[in-house]
CSV table of C-alpha atoms in Angstrom, one decimal:
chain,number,residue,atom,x,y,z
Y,1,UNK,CA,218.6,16.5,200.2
Y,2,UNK,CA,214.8,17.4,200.0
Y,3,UNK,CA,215.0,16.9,203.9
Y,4,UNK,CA,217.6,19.4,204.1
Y,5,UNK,CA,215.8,21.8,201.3
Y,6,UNK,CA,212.7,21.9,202.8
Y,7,UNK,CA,214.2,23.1,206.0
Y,8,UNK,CA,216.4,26.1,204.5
Y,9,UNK,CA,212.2,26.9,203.1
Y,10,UNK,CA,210.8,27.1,206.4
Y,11,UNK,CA,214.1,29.0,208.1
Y,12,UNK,CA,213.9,31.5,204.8
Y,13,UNK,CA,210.1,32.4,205.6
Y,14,UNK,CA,211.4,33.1,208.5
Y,15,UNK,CA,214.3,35.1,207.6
Y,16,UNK,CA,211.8,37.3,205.5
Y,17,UNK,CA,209.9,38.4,209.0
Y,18,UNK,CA,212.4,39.0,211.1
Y,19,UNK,CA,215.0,40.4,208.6
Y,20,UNK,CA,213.5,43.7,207.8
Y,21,UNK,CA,216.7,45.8,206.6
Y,22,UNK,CA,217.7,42.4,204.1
Y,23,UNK,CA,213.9,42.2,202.9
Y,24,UNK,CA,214.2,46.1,202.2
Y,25,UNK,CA,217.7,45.2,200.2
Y,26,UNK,CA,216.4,42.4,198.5
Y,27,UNK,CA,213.0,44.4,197.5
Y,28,UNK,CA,215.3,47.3,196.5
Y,29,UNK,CA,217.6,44.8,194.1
Y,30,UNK,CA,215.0,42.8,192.5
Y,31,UNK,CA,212.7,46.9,191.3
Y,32,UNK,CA,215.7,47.4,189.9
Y,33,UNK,CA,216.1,43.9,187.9
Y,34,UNK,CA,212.7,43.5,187.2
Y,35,UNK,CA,210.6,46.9,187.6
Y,36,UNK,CA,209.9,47.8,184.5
Y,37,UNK,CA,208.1,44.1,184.2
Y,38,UNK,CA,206.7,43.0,187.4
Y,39,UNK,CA,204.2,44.8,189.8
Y,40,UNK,CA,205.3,45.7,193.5
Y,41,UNK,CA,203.0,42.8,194.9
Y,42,UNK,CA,204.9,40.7,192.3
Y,43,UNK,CA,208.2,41.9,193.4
Y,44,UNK,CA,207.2,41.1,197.3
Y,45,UNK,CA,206.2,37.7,196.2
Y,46,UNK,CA,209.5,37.0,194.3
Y,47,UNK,CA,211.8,38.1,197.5
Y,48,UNK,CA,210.2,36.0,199.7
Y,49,UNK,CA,211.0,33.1,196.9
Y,50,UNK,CA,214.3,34.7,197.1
Y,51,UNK,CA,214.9,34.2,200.8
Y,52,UNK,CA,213.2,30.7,200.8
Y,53,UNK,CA,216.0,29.4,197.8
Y,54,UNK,CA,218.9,31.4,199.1
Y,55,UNK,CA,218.4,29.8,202.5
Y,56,UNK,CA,217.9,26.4,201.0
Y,57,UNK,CA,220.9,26.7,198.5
Y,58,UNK,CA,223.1,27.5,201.5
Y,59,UNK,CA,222.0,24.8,203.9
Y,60,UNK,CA,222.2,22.2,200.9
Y,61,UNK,CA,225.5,23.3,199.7
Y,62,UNK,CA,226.8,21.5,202.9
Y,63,UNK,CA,224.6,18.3,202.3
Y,64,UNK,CA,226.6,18.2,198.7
Y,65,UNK,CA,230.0,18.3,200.9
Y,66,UNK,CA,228.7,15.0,202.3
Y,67,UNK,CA,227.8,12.9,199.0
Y,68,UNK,CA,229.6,10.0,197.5
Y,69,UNK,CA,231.2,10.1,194.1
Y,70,UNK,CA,228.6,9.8,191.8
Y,71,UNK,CA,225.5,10.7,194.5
Y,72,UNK,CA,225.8,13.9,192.8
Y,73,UNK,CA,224.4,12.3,189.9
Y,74,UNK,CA,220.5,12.0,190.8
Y,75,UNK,CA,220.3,15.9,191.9
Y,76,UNK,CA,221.6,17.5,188.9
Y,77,UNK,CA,220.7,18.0,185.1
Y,78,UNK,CA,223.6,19.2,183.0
Y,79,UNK,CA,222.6,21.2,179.8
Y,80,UNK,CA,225.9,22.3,177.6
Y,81,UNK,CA,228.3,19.5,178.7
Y,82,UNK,CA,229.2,18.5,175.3
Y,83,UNK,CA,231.3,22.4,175.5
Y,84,UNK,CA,233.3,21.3,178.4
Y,85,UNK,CA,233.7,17.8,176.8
Y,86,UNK,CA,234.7,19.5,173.2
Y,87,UNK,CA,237.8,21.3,175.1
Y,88,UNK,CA,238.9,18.4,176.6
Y,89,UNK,CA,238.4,16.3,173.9
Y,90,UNK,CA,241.4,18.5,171.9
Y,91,UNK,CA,243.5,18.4,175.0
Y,92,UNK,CA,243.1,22.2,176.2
Y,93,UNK,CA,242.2,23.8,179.1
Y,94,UNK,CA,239.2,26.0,180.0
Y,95,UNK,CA,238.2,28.7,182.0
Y,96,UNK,CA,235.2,28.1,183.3
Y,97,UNK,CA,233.0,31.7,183.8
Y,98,UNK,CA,230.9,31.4,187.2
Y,99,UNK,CA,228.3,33.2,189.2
Y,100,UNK,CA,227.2,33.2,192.8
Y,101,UNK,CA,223.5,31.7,191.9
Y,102,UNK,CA,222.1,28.2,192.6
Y,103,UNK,CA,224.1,25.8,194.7
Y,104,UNK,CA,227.2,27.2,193.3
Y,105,UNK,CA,229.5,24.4,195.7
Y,106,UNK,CA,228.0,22.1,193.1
Y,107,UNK,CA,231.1,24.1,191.1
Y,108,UNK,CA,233.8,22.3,192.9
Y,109,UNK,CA,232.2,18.7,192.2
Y,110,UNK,CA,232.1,19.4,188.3
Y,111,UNK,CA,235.0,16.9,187.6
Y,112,UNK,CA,232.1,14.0,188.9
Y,113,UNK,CA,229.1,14.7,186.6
Y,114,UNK,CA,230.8,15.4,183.1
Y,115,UNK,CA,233.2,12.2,184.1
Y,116,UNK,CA,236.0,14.2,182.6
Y,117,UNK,CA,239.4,13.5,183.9
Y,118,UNK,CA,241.2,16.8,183.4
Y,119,UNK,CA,242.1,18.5,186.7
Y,120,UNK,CA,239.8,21.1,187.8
Y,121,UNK,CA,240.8,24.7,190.4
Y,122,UNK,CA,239.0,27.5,191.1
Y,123,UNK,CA,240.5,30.6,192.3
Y,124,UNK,CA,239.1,31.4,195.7
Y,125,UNK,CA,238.8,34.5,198.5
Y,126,UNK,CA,240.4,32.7,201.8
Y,127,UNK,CA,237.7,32.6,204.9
Y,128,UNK,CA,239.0,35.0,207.6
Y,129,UNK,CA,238.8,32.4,210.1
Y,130,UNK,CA,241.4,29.7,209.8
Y,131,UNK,CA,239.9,26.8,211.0
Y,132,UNK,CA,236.8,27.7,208.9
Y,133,UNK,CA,239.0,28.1,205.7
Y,134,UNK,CA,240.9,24.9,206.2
Y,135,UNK,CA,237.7,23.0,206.4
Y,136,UNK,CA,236.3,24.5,203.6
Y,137,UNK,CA,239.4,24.3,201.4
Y,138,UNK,CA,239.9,20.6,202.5
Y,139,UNK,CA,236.3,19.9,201.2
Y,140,UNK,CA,236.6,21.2,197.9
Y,141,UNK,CA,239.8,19.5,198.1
Y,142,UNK,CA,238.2,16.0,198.1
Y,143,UNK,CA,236.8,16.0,194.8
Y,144,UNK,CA,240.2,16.0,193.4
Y,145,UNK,CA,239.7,19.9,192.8
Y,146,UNK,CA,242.8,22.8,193.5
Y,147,UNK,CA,242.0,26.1,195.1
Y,148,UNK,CA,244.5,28.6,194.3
Y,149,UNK,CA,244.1,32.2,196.3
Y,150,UNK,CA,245.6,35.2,195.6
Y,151,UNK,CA,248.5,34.3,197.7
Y,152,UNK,CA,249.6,31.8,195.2
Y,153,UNK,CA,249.8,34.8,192.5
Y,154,UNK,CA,249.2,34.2,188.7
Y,155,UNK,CA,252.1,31.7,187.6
Y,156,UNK,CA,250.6,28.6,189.3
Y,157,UNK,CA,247.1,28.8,187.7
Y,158,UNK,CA,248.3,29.9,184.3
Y,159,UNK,CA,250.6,27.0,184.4
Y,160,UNK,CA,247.7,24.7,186.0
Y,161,UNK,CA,245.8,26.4,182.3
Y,162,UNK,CA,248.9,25.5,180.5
Y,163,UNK,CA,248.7,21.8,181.3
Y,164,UNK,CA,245.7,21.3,180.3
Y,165,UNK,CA,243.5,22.2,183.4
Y,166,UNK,CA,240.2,23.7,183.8
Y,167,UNK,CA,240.2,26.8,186.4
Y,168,UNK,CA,236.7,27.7,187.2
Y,169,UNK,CA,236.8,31.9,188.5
Y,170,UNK,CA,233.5,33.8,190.4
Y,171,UNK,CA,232.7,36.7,187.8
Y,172,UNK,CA,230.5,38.2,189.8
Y,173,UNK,CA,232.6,40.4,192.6
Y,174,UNK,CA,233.0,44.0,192.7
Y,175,UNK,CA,236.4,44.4,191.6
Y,176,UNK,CA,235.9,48.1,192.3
Y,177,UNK,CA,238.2,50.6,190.4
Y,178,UNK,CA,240.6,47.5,189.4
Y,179,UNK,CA,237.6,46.1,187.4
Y,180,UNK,CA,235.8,46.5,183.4
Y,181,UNK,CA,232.8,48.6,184.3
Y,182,UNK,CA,229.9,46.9,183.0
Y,183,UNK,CA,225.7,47.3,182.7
Y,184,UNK,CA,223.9,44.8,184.7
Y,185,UNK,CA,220.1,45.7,184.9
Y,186,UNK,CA,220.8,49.2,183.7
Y,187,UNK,CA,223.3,50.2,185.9
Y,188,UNK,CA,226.6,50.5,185.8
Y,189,UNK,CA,228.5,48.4,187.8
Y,190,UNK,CA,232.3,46.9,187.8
Y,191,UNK,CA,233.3,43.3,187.8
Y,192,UNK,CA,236.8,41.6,187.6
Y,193,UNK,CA,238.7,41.4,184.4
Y,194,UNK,CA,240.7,38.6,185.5
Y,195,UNK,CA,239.2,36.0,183.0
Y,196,UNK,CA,240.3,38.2,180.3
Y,197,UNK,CA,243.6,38.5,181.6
Y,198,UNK,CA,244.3,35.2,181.9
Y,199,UNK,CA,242.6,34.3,178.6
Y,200,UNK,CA,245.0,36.9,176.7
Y,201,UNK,CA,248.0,35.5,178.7
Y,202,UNK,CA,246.8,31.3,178.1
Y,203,UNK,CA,244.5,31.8,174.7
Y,204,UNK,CA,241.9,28.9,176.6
Y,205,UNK,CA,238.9,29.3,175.8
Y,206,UNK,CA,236.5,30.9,178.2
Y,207,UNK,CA,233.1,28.9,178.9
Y,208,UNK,CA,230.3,30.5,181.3
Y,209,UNK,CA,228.5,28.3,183.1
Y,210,UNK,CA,225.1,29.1,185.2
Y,211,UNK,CA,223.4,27.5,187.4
Y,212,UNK,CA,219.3,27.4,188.6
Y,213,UNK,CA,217.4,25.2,191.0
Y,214,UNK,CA,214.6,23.6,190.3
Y,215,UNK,CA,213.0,21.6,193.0
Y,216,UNK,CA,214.9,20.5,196.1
């Protein structure tokens, strides 16, 4: 894994030198997160830290396809579990609140690290290439996890919710004029309301979970 993550560093220096409409975008984003408290040499500084994790979350995120059950183990520290473990404990379902940060394909491995036997999907956006999709899919598949896509509908994971299931949902998507608009950074932006629609329709509770790396 270090391997791995120290060779996403060196291809995201990269990336930063040769990328200059990205290093613009990511420049542009992290002003308007952090403007008001960082200087603009600051603000270079952070984006090339930016590149260097983004390119190392990505490349690892296919080493963590590869790991044994319970390998998963020495790269992680949960903080929080006991929430998870308190749902499951009175034998109800959860939905699990997610963001695009970190090594977010940890998410699909969840069921390994809190050793918690209730079934675990995610609702997911299909790749456009098949053969792409199927391998994906069949991955996340491995753990023991269910991916449901909008092709399935509502029933089956509010009835996957209704068993007793977990079913982990990416908040962080631009639902566009179907979504809640919501402030993030100051700005008004919209994000799905699916959570909350399922919640109201299931009564689960809904538990957000973030993620941050830390070394490789």
């Amino acid at each position: 894994m270090e391997v791995v993550a120290t060779l996403g560093y060196i291809l995201g220096d990269l990336g930063w030198a040769v990328m200059p409409k990205r290093r613009t975008t990511v420049i542009r984003n992290l002003r308007i997160a952090f403007g008001d408290k960082l200087e603009l040499a600051e603000i270079i500084k952070l984006s090339k830290q930016t590149f260097r994790n983004s390119t190392a979350n990505l490349l690892t995120s296919l080493r963590v396809t590869t790991l044994k059950p319970g390998q998963l183990l020495d790269y992680i520290e949960l903080e929080g579990s006991e929430h998870l473990i308190k749902t499951r404990e009175a034998n109800i379902g959860a939905i699990y609140l997610l963001a695009h940060m970190g090594n977010w394909e940890v998410f699909s491995h969840l069921l390994l690290p809190l050793g918690n036997p209730a079934p675990l999907a995610g609702l997911y956006r299909p790749i456009d290439n098949p053969l792409l999709d199927n391998l994906v899919k069949r991955r996340r598949q491995d753990t023991g996890s269910t991916l449901f896509s909008k092709r399935d509908g509502f029933f089956k994971p509010i009835a996957h919710l209704r068993s007793g299931g977990n079913l982990g949902i990416f908040a962080d998507q631009n639902a566009r004029r179907h979504g809640m608009a919501l402030p993030l950074f100051g700005k008004l932006t919209s994000m799905t309301n699916l959570p909350v629609l399922i919640h109201r329709r299931v009564g689960v509770p809904i538990v957000p979970i973030s993620m941050s790396t830390t070394s490789p």
